[in-house]
Each structure stands twice: as C-alpha cells, then as structure tokens.
Coordinates of C-alpha atoms and ligand atoms in Angstrom, one line a residue:
X814 CA -23.7 -24.0 -33.1
X815 CA -22.6 -20.5 -32.3
X816 CA -21.5 -18.3 -35.2
X817 CA -18.2 -16.8 -34.6
X818 CA -17.9 -13.0 -35.0
X819 CA -15.2 -11.7 -37.4
X820 CA -13.1 -8.6 -37.5
X821 CA -10.2 -8.1 -39.8
X822 CA -6.9 -8.3 -38.1
X823 CA -8.3 -9.8 -34.9
X824 CA -9.1 -13.3 -36.0
X825 CA -6.5 -15.0 -33.7
X826 CA -7.8 -13.3 -30.6
X827 CA -11.4 -13.9 -31.5
X828 CA -10.6 -17.6 -31.9
X829 CA -8.9 -17.6 -28.5
X830 CA -11.9 -16.0 -26.9
X831 CA -14.2 -18.7 -28.3
X832 CA -11.8 -21.5 -27.5
X833 CA -11.6 -20.5 -23.9
X834 CA -15.4 -20.3 -23.6
X835 CA -15.5 -16.5 -23.3
X836 CA -17.7 -15.7 -26.3
X837 CA -20.3 -14.1 -24.0
X838 CA -18.1 -11.0 -24.0
X839 CA -19.5 -10.4 -27.6
X840 CA -23.1 -10.4 -26.3
X841 CA -23.6 -6.8 -27.4
X842 CA -21.4 -7.0 -30.5
X843 CA -24.2 -6.0 -32.9
X844 CA -25.0 -2.9 -31.0
X845 CA -21.4 -1.6 -30.8
X846 CA -19.9 1.2 -33.0
X847 CA -16.8 0.4 -34.9
X848 CA -14.6 2.2 -32.3
X849 CA -16.3 0.2 -29.5
X850 CA -15.7 -3.1 -31.3
X851 CA -12.0 -2.2 -31.7
X852 CA -11.8 -1.1 -28.1
X853 CA -13.1 -4.5 -26.9
X854 CA -10.9 -6.5 -29.2
X855 CA -7.8 -4.5 -28.2
X856 CA -8.6 -5.1 -24.5
X857 CA -9.0 -8.8 -25.3
X858 CA -5.7 -8.9 -27.2
X859 CA -3.9 -7.8 -24.0
X860 CA -5.3 -10.6 -21.9
X861 CA -3.1 -13.6 -21.0
X862 CA -5.6 -16.4 -21.1
X863 CA -3.2 -19.0 -20.0
X864 CA -2.3 -17.0 -16.9
X865 CA -6.0 -16.5 -16.1
X866 CA -6.6 -20.3 -16.5
X867 CA -3.8 -20.9 -13.9
X868 CA -5.2 -18.2 -11.6
X869 CA -8.6 -19.7 -11.7
X870 CA -7.1 -23.0 -10.5
X871 CA -6.0 -21.1 -7.3
X872 CA -9.7 -20.6 -6.5
X873 CA -10.1 -24.4 -6.2
X874 CA -7.1 -25.1 -3.9
X875 CA -6.1 -22.9 -1.1
X876 CA -2.4 -23.1 -0.7
X877 CA -1.4 -23.1 3.0
X878 CA 2.0 -21.5 3.6
X879 CA 4.8 -24.0 4.3
X880 CA 6.2 -24.6 7.7
X881 CA 7.3 -21.5 9.6
X882 CA 8.2 -20.1 13.0
X883 CA 8.2 -16.5 14.2
X884 CA 10.6 -14.3 12.4
X885 CA 13.3 -12.6 14.5
X886 CA 13.0 -8.8 14.9
X887 CA 14.8 -5.9 16.6
X888 CA 12.7 -4.9 19.5
X889 CA 12.3 -1.3 20.8
X890 CA 15.3 -0.3 22.8
X891 CA 15.3 -1.2 26.5
X892 CA 18.9 -1.6 27.6
X893 CA 21.7 1.1 27.3
X894 CA 23.3 -1.0 24.5
X895 CA 20.1 -1.1 22.6
X896 CA 19.7 2.6 23.0
X897 CA 23.2 3.1 21.7
X898 CA 22.5 1.0 18.7
X899 CA 19.4 3.0 17.9
X900 CA 21.3 6.3 18.3
X901 CA 24.0 5.0 15.9
X902 CA 21.4 3.9 13.4
X903 CA 19.9 7.4 13.5
X904 CA 23.2 8.9 12.7
X905 CA 23.7 6.6 9.8
X906 CA 20.1 7.2 8.6
X907 CA 20.5 11.0 8.7
X908 CA 23.7 10.7 6.7
X909 CA 22.0 8.6 4.1
X910 CA 19.0 10.9 3.9
X911 CA 21.2 14.0 3.6
X912 CA 23.1 12.5 0.7
X913 CA 19.8 12.4 -1.2
X914 CA 19.7 8.6 -1.3
X915 CA 16.1 8.2 0.0
X916 CA 12.8 8.7 -1.8
X917 CA 9.2 8.3 -0.5
X918 CA 6.7 5.9 -2.2
X919 CA 3.0 5.7 -1.5
X920 CA 0.8 3.0 -2.9
X921 CA -2.6 4.6 -3.7
X922 CA -4.0 2.5 -6.4
X923 CA -6.5 0.6 -4.3
X924 CA -10.3 0.8 -4.7
X925 CA -11.0 1.8 -1.2
X926 CA -14.3 -0.2 -1.4
X927 CA -14.7 -0.6 2.4
X928 CA -14.5 3.2 2.9
X929 CA -17.0 3.7 0.1
X930 CA -15.6 7.1 -0.8
X931 CA -16.2 8.4 -4.3
X932 CA -12.7 9.3 -5.6
X933 CA -9.1 8.4 -4.8
X934 CA -8.7 7.4 -1.1
X935 CA -5.8 9.9 -0.9
X936 CA -8.3 12.8 -1.2
X937 CA -10.3 11.6 1.7
X938 CA -10.4 14.4 4.4
X939 CA -8.8 13.1 7.6
X940 CA -7.3 16.0 9.5
X941 CA -9.3 16.0 12.8
X942 CA -9.6 19.8 12.8
X943 CA -8.3 21.0 9.4
X944 CA -10.0 18.3 7.3
X945 CA -6.8 18.1 5.3
X946 CA -6.7 15.1 3.0
X947 CA -4.5 12.1 3.4
X948 CA -2.4 13.3 0.4
X949 CA -2.0 16.7 1.9
X950 CA -0.8 15.4 5.2
X951 CA 1.7 13.1 3.4
X952 CA 2.8 16.0 1.2
X953 CA 3.3 18.3 4.1
X954 CA 5.4 15.7 6.0
X955 CA 7.6 15.3 3.0
X956 CA 8.0 19.1 2.8
X957 CA 8.9 19.2 6.5
X958 CA 11.5 16.5 6.1
X959 CA 13.0 18.4 3.1
X960 CA 13.4 21.4 5.3
X961 CA 14.7 19.4 8.3
X962 CA 17.4 17.6 6.2
X963 CA 18.1 20.4 3.7
X964 CA 17.4 18.3 0.6
X965 CA 14.7 17.6 -1.9
X966 CA 13.0 14.2 -1.5
X967 CA 11.5 12.5 -4.6
X968 CA 8.0 11.2 -4.1
X969 CA 6.5 8.3 -6.1
X970 CA 2.7 7.9 -6.1
X971 CA 1.2 4.7 -7.5
X972 CA -2.3 5.0 -8.8
X973 CA -4.5 2.8 -10.9
X974 CA -6.8 3.1 -14.0
X975 CA -9.8 4.3 -12.0
X976 CA -8.1 7.0 -9.9
X977 CA -5.1 8.1 -11.9
X978 CA -6.5 11.2 -13.6
X979 CA -8.3 12.4 -10.5
X980 CA -5.1 12.0 -8.5
X981 CA -3.0 14.0 -11.1
X982 CA -5.7 16.7 -11.3
X983 CA -5.8 17.0 -7.5
X984 CA -2.1 17.5 -7.2
X985 CA -2.0 20.0 -10.1
X986 CA -4.9 21.9 -8.6
X987 CA -3.0 22.2 -5.3
X988 CA 0.3 23.0 -6.9
X989 CA 1.8 19.8 -5.6
X990 CA 1.5 21.3 -2.1
X991 CA 4.6 23.3 -2.9
X992 CA 6.8 20.3 -3.5
X993 CA 9.1 20.3 -6.5
X994 CA 6.7 18.8 -9.1
X995 CA 9.7 17.6 -11.1
X996 CA 10.3 15.1 -8.3
X997 CA 6.7 13.9 -7.8
X998 CA 6.2 10.8 -10.0
X999 CA 2.6 9.7 -10.4
X1000 CA 2.3 6.4 -12.3
X1001 CA -0.3 3.7 -12.9
X1002 CA -0.1 0.1 -11.8
X1003 CA -1.3 -2.8 -14.0
X1004 CA -4.8 -4.2 -14.1
X1005 CA -5.9 -7.8 -14.3
X1006 CA -9.2 -9.2 -15.3
X1007 CA -11.5 -10.5 -12.6
X1008 CA -13.3 -13.8 -13.2
X1009 CA -16.8 -15.1 -12.5
X1010 CA -17.4 -18.3 -10.5
X1011 CA -17.1 -20.3 -13.7
X1012 CA -13.7 -18.8 -14.4
X1013 CA -14.9 -16.6 -17.3
X1014 CA -14.4 -13.0 -18.1
X1015 CA -16.9 -10.4 -16.8
X1016 CA -18.2 -7.4 -18.9
X1017 CA -18.0 -4.1 -17.3
X1018 CA -19.6 -2.2 -20.1
X1019 CA -20.9 -3.6 -23.5
X1020 CA -17.4 -3.2 -24.9
X1021 CA -15.0 -3.5 -21.9
X1022 CA -13.8 -6.2 -19.6
X1023 CA -14.0 -5.8 -15.8
X1024 CA -10.4 -5.6 -14.4
X1025 CA -9.0 -4.8 -11.0
X1026 CA -5.7 -3.2 -10.0
X1027 CA -3.1 -6.0 -9.6
X1028 CA -2.6 -5.4 -5.8
X1029 CA 0.1 -3.4 -4.0
X1030 CA 2.5 -6.1 -5.0
X1031 CA 2.1 -4.8 -8.5
X1032 CA 4.1 -1.8 -7.4
X1033 CA 7.5 -3.2 -8.0
X1034 CA 6.8 -4.0 -11.6
X1035 CA 4.9 -0.7 -12.1
X1036 CA 7.9 1.3 -10.8
X1037 CA 10.0 -0.4 -13.4
X1038 CA 7.6 -0.4 -16.3
X1039 CA 6.6 3.2 -15.8
X1040 CA 10.2 4.3 -16.0
X1041 CA 10.0 5.8 -12.5
X1042 CA 12.7 3.4 -11.2
X1043 CA 15.2 4.5 -13.7
X1044 CA 14.5 8.2 -12.9
X1045 CA 15.1 7.3 -9.2
X1046 CA 18.4 5.5 -10.0
X1047 CA 19.5 8.5 -12.1
X1048 CA 18.8 10.8 -9.1
X1049 CA 21.0 8.5 -7.0
X1050 CA 18.1 7.1 -4.9
X1051 CA 19.1 3.9 -3.2
X1052 CA 16.3 3.4 -0.7
X1053 CA 12.6 3.7 -1.3
X1054 CA 10.4 4.3 1.8
X1055 CA 7.1 2.5 1.1
X1056 CA 3.8 3.2 2.8
X1057 CA 0.1 3.0 2.3
X1058 CA -2.0 6.0 1.5
X1059 CA -4.5 5.3 4.2
X1060 CA -2.1 5.6 7.2
X1061 CA -1.9 9.3 8.3
X1062 CA 0.5 8.5 11.1
X1063 CA 3.2 6.9 9.1
X1064 CA 6.7 8.3 9.7
X1065 CA 7.6 8.7 6.0
X1066 CA 11.3 9.4 6.4
X1067 CA 12.6 7.7 9.6
X1068 CA 16.3 8.0 10.2
X1069 CA 16.5 5.2 12.7
X1070 CA 14.8 2.7 10.4
X1071 CA 16.8 3.8 7.4
X1072 CA 20.0 3.6 9.4
X1073 CA 19.4 0.0 10.5
X1074 CA 18.5 -0.9 6.9
X1075 CA 21.8 0.5 5.7
X1076 CA 23.8 -1.1 8.5
X1077 CA 22.2 -4.5 7.8
X1078 CA 22.8 -4.2 4.0
X1079 CA 19.2 -5.1 3.8
X1080 CA 17.4 -5.4 0.4
X1081 CA 14.0 -4.9 2.1
X1082 CA 13.3 -3.8 5.7
X1083 CA 10.0 -3.8 7.4
X1084 CA 8.3 -2.3 10.5
X1085 CA 6.5 -4.5 12.9
X1086 CA 4.2 -3.9 15.9
X1087 CA 3.0 -6.2 18.7
X1088 CA -0.4 -7.6 17.7
X1089 CA -3.0 -6.2 20.0
X1090 CA -5.0 -9.5 20.3
X1091 CA -4.7 -12.9 18.7
X1092 CA -7.4 -12.4 16.1
X1093 CA -6.2 -8.9 15.0
X1094 CA -6.5 -8.8 11.2
X1095 CA -2.8 -8.1 10.3
X1096 CA -0.3 -10.5 8.8
X1097 CA 2.6 -11.7 11.0
X1098 CA 6.3 -11.9 10.2
X1099 CA 7.6 -15.5 10.0
X1100 CA 10.7 -17.4 9.1
X1101 CA 9.8 -20.3 6.7
X1102 CA 11.5 -23.7 6.9
X1103 CA 13.7 -22.7 3.9
X1104 CA 15.0 -19.9 6.3
X1105 CA 13.5 -17.2 4.2
X1106 CA 11.6 -14.4 5.9
X1107 CA 8.0 -13.5 4.9
X1108 CA 4.6 -12.5 6.0
X1109 CA 1.7 -14.9 6.6
X1110 CA -1.7 -13.3 6.2
X1111 CA -4.0 -13.3 9.2
X1112 CA -6.5 -15.5 7.3
X1113 CA -3.8 -18.1 6.6
X1114 CA -2.5 -18.2 10.2
X1115 CA -4.1 -21.3 11.7
X1116 CA -6.2 -20.6 14.9
X1117 CA -3.8 -22.6 17.1
X1118 CA -0.9 -20.5 15.9
X1119 CA -2.8 -17.3 16.3
X1120 CA -3.3 -18.1 20.0
X1121 CA 0.1 -19.9 20.6
X1122 CA 2.0 -18.4 23.6
X1123 CA 5.7 -18.4 24.4
X1124 CA 7.3 -19.5 27.7
X1125 CA 6.6 -16.0 29.1
X1126 CA 2.9 -16.1 28.2
X1127 CA 3.2 -13.7 25.3
X1128 CA 1.8 -14.3 21.8
X1129 CA 4.3 -16.3 19.9
X1130 CA 3.4 -14.8 16.5
X1131 CA 3.3 -11.3 17.8
X1132 CA 5.1 -9.3 15.2
X1133 CA 2.4 -7.8 13.0
X1134 CA 3.1 -6.2 9.6
X1135 CA 1.8 -2.7 9.1
X1136 CA 2.9 -2.3 5.4
X1137 CA 5.8 0.0 6.1
X1138 CA 8.9 -1.1 4.2
X1139 CA 12.2 0.1 2.8
X1140 CA 13.1 -1.3 -0.6
X1141 CA 16.5 -1.0 -2.2
X1142 CA 16.1 0.4 -5.7
X1143 CA 18.7 -2.1 -7.0
X1144 CA 16.7 -4.9 -5.5
X1145 CA 13.5 -3.7 -7.3
X1146 CA 15.5 -3.5 -10.5
X1147 CA 16.8 -7.1 -10.1
X1148 CA 13.3 -8.4 -9.5
X1149 CA 11.7 -6.5 -12.4
X1150 CA 14.5 -7.1 -14.9
X1151 CA 14.6 -10.8 -13.9
X1152 CA 10.9 -10.9 -14.7
X1153 CA 10.3 -12.4 -11.2
X1154 CA 6.6 -12.0 -10.6
X1155 CA 5.2 -12.0 -7.1
X1156 CA 2.5 -14.6 -6.7
X1157 CA -1.2 -13.7 -7.1
X1158 CA -3.6 -14.3 -4.2
X1159 CA -7.3 -14.8 -4.8
X1160 CA -10.2 -13.1 -3.1
X1161 CA -13.9 -13.7 -3.5
X1162 CA -15.6 -10.3 -4.0
X1163 CA -18.8 -8.7 -5.3
X1164 CA -18.3 -7.5 -8.8
X1165 CA -20.7 -5.3 -10.9
X1166 CA -21.4 -7.1 -14.2
X1167 CA -22.9 -5.5 -17.3
X1168 CA -26.0 -7.3 -18.5
X1169 CA -29.1 -6.6 -20.6
X1170 CA -30.6 -5.0 -17.5
X1171 CA -27.7 -2.7 -16.8
X1172 CA -25.3 -3.5 -13.9
X1173 CA -25.9 -6.5 -11.7
X1174 CA -23.7 -7.5 -8.7
X1175 CA -22.3 -11.0 -9.0
X1176 CA -19.8 -13.0 -6.9
X1177 CA -16.5 -13.4 -8.6
X1178 CA -12.8 -13.6 -8.1
X1179 CA -10.2 -10.8 -8.0
X1180 CA -6.5 -11.6 -8.2
X1181 CA -3.9 -9.5 -6.4
X1182 CA -0.2 -9.5 -5.6
X1183 CA 1.0 -8.6 -2.1
X1184 CA 4.1 -6.5 -1.7
X1185 CA 5.3 -8.5 1.3
X1186 CA 5.8 -11.5 -1.0
X1187 CA 9.0 -9.8 -2.0
X1188 CA 10.5 -10.5 1.4
X1189 CA 11.2 -14.2 0.8
X1190 CA 13.2 -13.1 -2.3
X1191 CA 15.7 -11.2 -0.2
X1192 CA 19.1 -12.5 0.9
X1193 CA 19.3 -9.7 3.5
X1194 CA 16.4 -8.2 5.4
X1195 CA 15.7 -6.5 8.6
X1196 CA 12.6 -6.1 10.8
X1197 CA 12.2 -3.3 13.3
X1198 CA 9.6 -3.1 16.0
X1199 CA 7.7 0.2 16.3
X1200 CA 5.1 1.7 18.6
X1201 CA 1.6 1.3 17.2
X1202 CA 0.4 4.6 18.7
X1203 CA 3.2 6.5 16.9
X1204 CA 2.9 5.0 13.4
X1205 CA -0.3 3.2 12.6
X1206 CA -3.8 4.6 12.1
X1207 CA -5.3 2.8 9.2
X1208 CA -8.4 4.3 7.6
X1209 CA -10.2 1.3 6.1
X1210 CA -13.8 1.4 7.3
X1211 CA -16.5 4.0 7.6
X1212 CA -17.0 3.3 11.2
X1213 CA -15.8 0.9 14.0
X1214 CA -12.4 -0.7 13.8
X1215 CA -9.7 1.0 11.6
X1216 CA -12.1 3.7 10.7
X1217 CA -12.1 7.5 10.2
X1218 CA -13.0 8.0 13.9
X1219 CA -10.3 5.7 15.2
X1220 CA -7.6 7.2 13.0
X1221 CA -8.5 10.7 14.0
X1222 CA -8.5 9.7 17.7
X1223 CA -5.0 8.1 17.2
X1224 CA -3.8 11.3 15.5
X1225 CA -5.0 13.5 18.3
X1226 CA -3.6 11.2 20.9
X1227 CA -0.2 11.4 19.3
X1228 CA -0.2 15.2 19.1
X1229 CA -1.2 15.3 22.8
X1230 CA 1.7 12.9 23.6
X1231 CA 4.2 15.2 21.8
X1232 CA 2.9 18.2 23.7
X1233 CA 3.2 16.2 27.0
X1234 CA 6.8 15.3 26.1
X1235 CA 7.5 19.0 25.9
X1236 CA 5.6 19.7 29.1
X1237 CA 3.1 21.9 27.2
X1238 CA -0.3 21.6 28.9
X1239 CA -3.4 21.0 26.8
X1240 CA -6.4 22.9 28.4
X1241 CA -9.3 20.7 29.5
X1242 CA -11.7 22.5 27.2
X1243 CA -9.9 21.2 24.1
X1244 CA -11.9 18.5 22.4
X1245 CA -10.0 18.3 19.1
X1246 CA -6.4 19.1 18.4
X1247 CA -4.2 18.9 15.3
X1248 CA -0.6 19.8 14.6
X1249 CA 0.3 20.6 11.1
X1250 CA 3.3 18.5 9.7
X1251 CA 4.6 21.9 8.5
X1252 CA 4.8 22.9 12.2
X1253 CA 6.2 19.6 13.6
X1254 CA 6.6 16.0 12.3
X1255 CA 7.8 14.9 15.7
X1256 CA 7.9 16.1 19.3
X1257 CA 11.4 17.5 19.0
X1258 CA 10.2 19.9 16.3
X1259 CA 7.9 21.7 18.8
X1260 CA 9.1 24.9 20.4
X1261 CA 10.0 24.6 24.1
X1262 CA 7.1 26.5 25.3
X1263 CA 3.9 28.0 23.8
X1264 CA 0.4 28.3 25.0
X1265 CA -2.5 26.2 23.6
X1266 CA -5.6 28.4 23.2
X1267 CA -8.7 27.7 25.4
X1268 CA -10.8 26.5 22.4
X1269 CA -12.7 23.4 21.8
X1270 CA -10.9 22.9 18.5
X1271 CA -7.2 23.8 18.2
X1272 CA -5.1 23.7 15.0
X1273 CA -1.4 24.3 15.5
X1274 CA 0.1 25.3 12.2
Ligands
UTP22 P1 -6.1 -2.3 0.9 O1 -5.8 -3.7 0.6 O2 -6.5 -2.0 2.3 O3 -7.3 -1.9 -0.1 O4 -4.9 -1.4 0.4 P2 -8.0 -0.5 -0.3 O5 -8.1 -0.4 -1.8 O6 -7.4 0.7 0.3 O7 -9.4 -0.8 0.3 P3 -10.5 -1.9 0.1 O8 -9.8 -3.2 0.5 O9 -11.0 -1.9 -1.3 O10 -11.6 -1.5 1.1 C1 -3.8 -1.1 1.2 C2 -3.0 -0.1 0.4 O11 -2.6 -0.6 -0.8 C3 -3.0 0.2 -1.9 C4 -4.2 1.0 -1.4 O12 -4.3 2.1 -2.1 C5 -3.8 1.2 0.1 O13 -2.8 2.3 0.1 N1 -3.3 -0.7 -3.1 C6 -4.1 -1.8 -2.9 C7 -2.8 -0.4 -4.3 O14 -2.1 0.6 -4.5 N2 -3.1 -1.2 -5.3 C8 -3.9 -2.2 -5.2 O15 -4.2 -2.9 -6.2 C9 -4.4 -2.6 -4.0

C-alpha cells in the first residue's frame, strides 16, 4: 500500500495524480525543498489528465484520413489570361500591403532536434558568405519590404518555453535589426506533457514534468491567448503571412499571393509546389469527401496514392505543402474564441527522463498540433503553386537532404538566377555568393548593371 503524500491546499491534485497512476512523479519528494514541492504541484495542477488519457488512446489506433482526392490549385501562369490574372492579383496585393493590412508571422517554437543546434533555430547561421542567422535574414527582408511599400510591417514571432528568453535576448542585443520594436511581438506557445509507453507522465527534473511545445498548430491559440491577435486587430491587420523559421528562401510578403487571397475572400491560403518524387517527405493538399480542403501528411499517404499517376503520367498527388500560408486575423479569432482546438497528432520520440542515475533516454510519445489542420475549418481557401527553387530551402538536418548545405546551395542558386535575369555575369572564379535582403529581395530590386568582383566569395550588400 503506497502512502499518499500530503501538501496543504493541493490535496485534490495529489489525489488525481495517484488515481491516474502517476504517483512516480513524487519519487524525489523527500529530497525537495518547499519551493520545489510547490513548483511540482503547481505544474501538476495545470495538467488536463482527461485530455492526456484521450491522447494516449491515439497511440493505440492510427487514424487514417478519410477518403480524399487531390485538391484543386492555381498553377503557375502559362497562358496570357493566367499572366493577366497574376498581374491583377499583384496589384490587389500591393494595395492591401500598402494599406497596412498585412503582418508577418514566423513560428520558431520548435526544438530543432534534427539540427542538434544549441539554442533557438532562428539564431542558426545560414548566410552562405555572411553567416547571417535565419532571424537576421527574415528581419532584413521585412525591413526591405517596409522600404519598398513605404509602411511598417508588424512581425509576430512564436517561441516556446525552452527558447523564449534566448530569442528575446537575441533581438534586444541586435536592436531588433532596426525594425520598430513596438511592432515585433514575441510570444510563447503552450506546452503539453509527453507520456511514456505506459501512458504516464515523465519527470524532467526531480520537481518538473517533461513537456513539449504543442506543435506549430498551437500558434493560432497562442496568438489569441498572448494578446498578440488583439494587438494586430487594433493595428488594422487583416492578413497574417505565416512561415517557418527554417526556410531562408521564403518570400515573406508576396503581393501576388496576398492579392489572390483577397480576391478569393479566403480565410486561409497556402502555397504548394510540385513534389520532386513520390516519396518526398512533404504533405500533399487534398479535398476530403466532405468537400473540405486539407493536407495529408506524407506518412499517412498510402504508397499506392504516393505513386498514383494521372492520364498525362504526372503524379496525381503532386501539390506538396511547404508550410507557407496566409491566415485572416478574423478567422483566427473565430477559431480561438470558439474554443475550436486543432487535433493532436502523436509521434514516438526519444525523451530524456530524470531518474536516480540522472537523465536516461526513454521512448515515449509527444503530442503536437499541425497548423494545416485549420484548412478543413475554412469555408473559403485558396492554393497557389510556387517554384521550389524560389521559395523553399528547409534547414532540417545537419547534412544530406534538407540540410544546411542544401539550403545554402539553393540560396546561392537563387541569387545567381536573379543576376542572370538582369544579365549581370557572375565571374567563374566565384564559389560563394550572397545578396543581402537589404540590397534586393527579388531580381527587380537589383540595379540594371554592376560588376561582380573577381573573388571566391562575394557578398552583395
Ligand atoms: P519542425 O516540425 O520541422 O520541427 O518545425 P523543428 O522543431 O524545427 O525540428 P525537429 O523536428 O525537432 O528536428 C517546423 C516549424 O514549426 C516550428 C519550428 O520552429 C519550425 O519553424 N514549430 C514546430 C513550432 O513553432 N512549434 C512547435 O511546437 C513545433
């Protein structure tokens, strides 16, 4: 018979912990200071045990998405009519941006475990010549768009428990890269306990529970709960341009995309690219049998569907999601106020557990929400095809696919393409080249002619 611990004012939560078979979290109780005991009990008080029970059930049954077919999308312009539509969208987009209705939003709360970098992923150096960090490149792009459109662009940055303070410190140390710091909103997402294979809580320290950030899908709730959404609404922001911190190629403020979004009265719009090969690890846009649009994760797309071809021999499920979206601020408000929670997905991961011998890695479950699960909640949405080489260079791994090297290669290729478009020759001797966003965020920003120096490494800024 286990003797239950007691602590005045916390009896109900202590009982709940025992009733759910989680009393092992008190394994170090006798060694804790009073503050540590309170800390542990307060953390436990915030846990929704019923929700965790339901989430653990997810680990037993894998829910296969319902019936679906490929989602329709607007392809890159080929005909004169399509070019005209894109030109018109651009005009509408520029007008929307100039009226101050657009803000940028980067999700940067992830743990970046594949990259294995100590610190927020946003401070990872990625500039192929300059070594500028991901955050600096994003900040400079925003600064450049502000100059181009003659406005100030609010920037929301979502962090999480583990990297929030380091992110704030970094921006303060760098004077917010000369952005108006009144309009840079850095806020934390929620955390959710991870579970061990028996569905029980895991200790991270003798007096705290292991929790993980609740996924990029937690961003909609976090925008609302942190008060950032109401600040945006007060500033007159109608459209939030969402991107991931680890994509240095993202076109943060894209007039064409924004224009189409507005013209379609979309609540959410998304960018898609043609999958490079059937097994590529990106989700695909689909239309479910209830006619709602969504994304099916690559791991959930059955092998036959991955390889299915259309009558022209092209991949049928070809429109891949690259996590670039536009969200209407009123739509986010509706979701958050209506307490509509995006579903959690489960992933088996290695988790460091605190034991008598210090930290030991165990296998457990992390639960995360995915932001694209907001798509099926929309009445109106829009999907736009984009060119991979112009917008997508994910930095996920240390080496190989989607790595630092591949992203830098893609960045340099894009800079060379811009120069080529301007008929500016790149000398053969140049091995590395980088264009600062403050100099150009697209080919059109480049001067008509200038000479590239005969150096191995060239930084244009
Ligand atoms: P990923 O799912 O690729 O995860 O996040 P990650 O944290 O960068 O890296 P791994 O999987 O641990 O190696 C895609 C984007 O979503 C953000 C990340 O910061 C990244 O910009 N994200 C992810 C969040 O903001 N919060 C989360 O809880 C998860």
